[in-house]
Tab-separated table of C-alpha atoms in Angstrom:
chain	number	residue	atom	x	y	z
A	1	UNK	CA	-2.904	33.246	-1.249
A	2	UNK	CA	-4.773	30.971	-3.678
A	3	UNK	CA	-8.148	29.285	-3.441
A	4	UNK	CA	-6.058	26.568	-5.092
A	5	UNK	CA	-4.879	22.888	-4.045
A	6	UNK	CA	-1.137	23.110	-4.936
A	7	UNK	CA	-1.534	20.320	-7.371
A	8	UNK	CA	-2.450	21.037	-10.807
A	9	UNK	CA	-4.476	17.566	-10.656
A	10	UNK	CA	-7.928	16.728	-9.743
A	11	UNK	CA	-7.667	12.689	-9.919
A	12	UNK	CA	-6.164	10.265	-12.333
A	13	UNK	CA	-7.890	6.589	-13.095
A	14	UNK	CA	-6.536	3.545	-13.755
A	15	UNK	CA	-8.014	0.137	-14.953
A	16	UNK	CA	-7.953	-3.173	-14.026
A	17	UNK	CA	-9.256	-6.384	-15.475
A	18	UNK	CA	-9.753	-7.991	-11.887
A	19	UNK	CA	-11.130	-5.439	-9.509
A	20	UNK	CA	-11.227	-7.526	-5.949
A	21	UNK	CA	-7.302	-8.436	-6.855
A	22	UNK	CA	-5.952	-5.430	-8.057
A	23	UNK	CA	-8.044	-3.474	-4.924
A	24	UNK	CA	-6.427	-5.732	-2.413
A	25	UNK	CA	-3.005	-4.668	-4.506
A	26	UNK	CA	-3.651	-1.086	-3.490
A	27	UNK	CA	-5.049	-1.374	-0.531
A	28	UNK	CA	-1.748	-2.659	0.755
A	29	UNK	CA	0.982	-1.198	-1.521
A	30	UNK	CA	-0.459	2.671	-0.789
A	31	UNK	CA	-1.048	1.801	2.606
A	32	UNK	CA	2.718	2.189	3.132
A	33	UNK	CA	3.040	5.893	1.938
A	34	UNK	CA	0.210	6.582	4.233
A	35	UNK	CA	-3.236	6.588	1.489
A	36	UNK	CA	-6.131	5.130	2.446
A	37	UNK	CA	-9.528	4.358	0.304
A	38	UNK	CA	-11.921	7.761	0.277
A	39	UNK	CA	-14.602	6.362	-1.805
A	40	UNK	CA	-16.103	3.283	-3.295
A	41	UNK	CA	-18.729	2.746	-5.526
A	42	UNK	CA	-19.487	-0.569	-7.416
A	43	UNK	CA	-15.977	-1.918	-9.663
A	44	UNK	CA	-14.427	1.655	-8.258
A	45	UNK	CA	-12.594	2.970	-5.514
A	46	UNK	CA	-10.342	6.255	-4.394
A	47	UNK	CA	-7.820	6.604	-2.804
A	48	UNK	CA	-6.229	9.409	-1.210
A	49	UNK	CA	-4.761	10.710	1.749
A	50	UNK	CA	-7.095	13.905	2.065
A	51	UNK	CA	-9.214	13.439	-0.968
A	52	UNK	CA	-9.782	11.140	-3.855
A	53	UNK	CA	-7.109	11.458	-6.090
A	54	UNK	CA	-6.165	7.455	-7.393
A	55	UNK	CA	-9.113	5.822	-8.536
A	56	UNK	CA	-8.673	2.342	-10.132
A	57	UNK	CA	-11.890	0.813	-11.580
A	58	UNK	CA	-13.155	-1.532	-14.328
A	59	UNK	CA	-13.577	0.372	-17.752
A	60	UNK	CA	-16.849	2.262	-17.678
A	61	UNK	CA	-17.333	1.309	-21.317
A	62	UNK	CA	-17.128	-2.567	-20.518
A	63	UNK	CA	-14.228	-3.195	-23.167
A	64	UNK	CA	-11.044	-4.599	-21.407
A	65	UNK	CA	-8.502	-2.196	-19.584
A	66	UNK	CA	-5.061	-1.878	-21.463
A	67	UNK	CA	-2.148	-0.576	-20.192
A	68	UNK	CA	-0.416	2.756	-21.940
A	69	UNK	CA	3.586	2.821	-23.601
A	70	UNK	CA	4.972	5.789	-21.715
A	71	UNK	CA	2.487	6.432	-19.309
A	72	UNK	CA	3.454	6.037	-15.757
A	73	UNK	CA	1.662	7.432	-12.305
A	74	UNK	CA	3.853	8.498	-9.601
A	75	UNK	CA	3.070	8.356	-5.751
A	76	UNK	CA	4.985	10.517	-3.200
A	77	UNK	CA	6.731	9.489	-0.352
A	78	UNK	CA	7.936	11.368	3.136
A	79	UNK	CA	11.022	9.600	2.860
A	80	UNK	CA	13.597	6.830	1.765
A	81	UNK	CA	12.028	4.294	4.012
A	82	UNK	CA	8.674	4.917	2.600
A	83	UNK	CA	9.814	4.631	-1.088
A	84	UNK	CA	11.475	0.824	0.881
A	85	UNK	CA	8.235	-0.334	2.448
A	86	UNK	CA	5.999	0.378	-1.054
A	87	UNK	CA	7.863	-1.198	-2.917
A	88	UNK	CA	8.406	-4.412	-0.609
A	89	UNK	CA	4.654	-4.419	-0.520
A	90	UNK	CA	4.290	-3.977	-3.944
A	91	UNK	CA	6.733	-7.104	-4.751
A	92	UNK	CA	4.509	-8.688	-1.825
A	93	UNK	CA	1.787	-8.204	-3.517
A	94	UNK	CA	2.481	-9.666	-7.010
A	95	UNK	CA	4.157	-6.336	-8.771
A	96	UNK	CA	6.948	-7.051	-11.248
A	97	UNK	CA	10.106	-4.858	-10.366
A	98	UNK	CA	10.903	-1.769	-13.056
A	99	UNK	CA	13.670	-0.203	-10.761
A	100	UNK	CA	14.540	-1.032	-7.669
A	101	UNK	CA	14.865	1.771	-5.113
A	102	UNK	CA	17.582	3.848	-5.158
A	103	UNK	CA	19.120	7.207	-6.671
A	104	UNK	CA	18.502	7.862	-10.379
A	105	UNK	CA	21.260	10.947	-10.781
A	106	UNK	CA	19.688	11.899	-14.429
A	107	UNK	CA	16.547	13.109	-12.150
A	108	UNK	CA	18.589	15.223	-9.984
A	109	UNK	CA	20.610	14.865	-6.390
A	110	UNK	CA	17.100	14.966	-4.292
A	111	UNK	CA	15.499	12.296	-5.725
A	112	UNK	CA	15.334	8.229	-4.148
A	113	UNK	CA	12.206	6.100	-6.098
A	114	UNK	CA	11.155	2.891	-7.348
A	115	UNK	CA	9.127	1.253	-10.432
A	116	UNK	CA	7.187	-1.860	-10.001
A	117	UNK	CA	4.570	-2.910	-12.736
A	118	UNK	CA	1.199	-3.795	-11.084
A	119	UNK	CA	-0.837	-6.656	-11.942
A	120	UNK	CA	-2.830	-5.062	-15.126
A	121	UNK	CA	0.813	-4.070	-16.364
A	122	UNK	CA	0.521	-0.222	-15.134
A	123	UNK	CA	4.091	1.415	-14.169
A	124	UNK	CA	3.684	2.684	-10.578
A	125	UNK	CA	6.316	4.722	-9.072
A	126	UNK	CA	7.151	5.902	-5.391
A	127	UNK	CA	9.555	8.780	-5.113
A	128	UNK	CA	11.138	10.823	-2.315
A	129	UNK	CA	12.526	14.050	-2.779
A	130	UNK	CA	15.278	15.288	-0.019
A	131	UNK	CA	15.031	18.607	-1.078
A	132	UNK	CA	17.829	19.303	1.366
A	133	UNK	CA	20.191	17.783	-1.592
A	134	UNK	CA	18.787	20.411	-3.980
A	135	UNK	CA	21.514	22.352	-5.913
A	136	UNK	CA	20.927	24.471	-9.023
A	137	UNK	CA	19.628	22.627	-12.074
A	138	UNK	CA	17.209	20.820	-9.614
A	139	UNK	CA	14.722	19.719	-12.332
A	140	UNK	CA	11.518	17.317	-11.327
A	141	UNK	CA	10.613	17.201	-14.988
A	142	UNK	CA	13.452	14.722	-16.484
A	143	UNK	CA	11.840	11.667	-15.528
């Protein structure tokens, strides 16, 4: 047995050009896939579900945050309904849509997600994975 979590991630950040807005934006939208905050300090807060592992936060080095082409960060959900509710909240909220929910088939028979944009432009995704639909070629990596 390993000492490790079974992620091979400690914590990814995110910025935002309006903290109070885009906190209230995650505050509700990761509500629904059952994260709460873990931490806060001043322009920066965690959230988690165990431990701080989303952190969105004004650039340390005072310059304006930007948004990266190609660069996504995907949440996990326990289920179809969850991958529903975040992105209704996200929509809610003042996300753009990327993908509605659904089946993408080029990921593989398991997988049901969504894409919003948030409201600094960063791709957010929920995803489900029914693992009972997993065949051969299963691959989480195609996406």
């Amino acid at each position: 047995m390993s000492d490790f979590p079974p992620s091979c991630l400690s914590h990814i950040s995110i910025g935002t050009n309006d903290y109070p807005r885009a906190k209230a934006f995650y505050d509700a939208v990761l509500a629904t896939l059952g994260c709460r905050q873990i931490m806060e300090h001043p322009g920066a807060v965690a959230y988690g579900r165990e431990f701080p592992e989303f952190w969105l936060q004004t650039p340390i080095d005072g310059r304006p945050a930007s948004v990266g082409n190609g660069t996504h960060f995907g949440f996990m959900a326990s289920s179809r309904e969850q991958v529903d509710a975040f992105y209704r909240a996200a929509i809610a909220a003042g996300a753009s849509d990327d993908g509605a929910p659904g089946p993408r088939p080029l990921y593989g028979e398991p997988y049901y997600g969504c894409f919003v944009r948030d409201l600094d432009g960063h791709k957010i995704e929920a995803s489900f994975w029914d693992m009972a639909l997993a065949g051969s070629g299963f691959d989480t990596h195609s996406h």
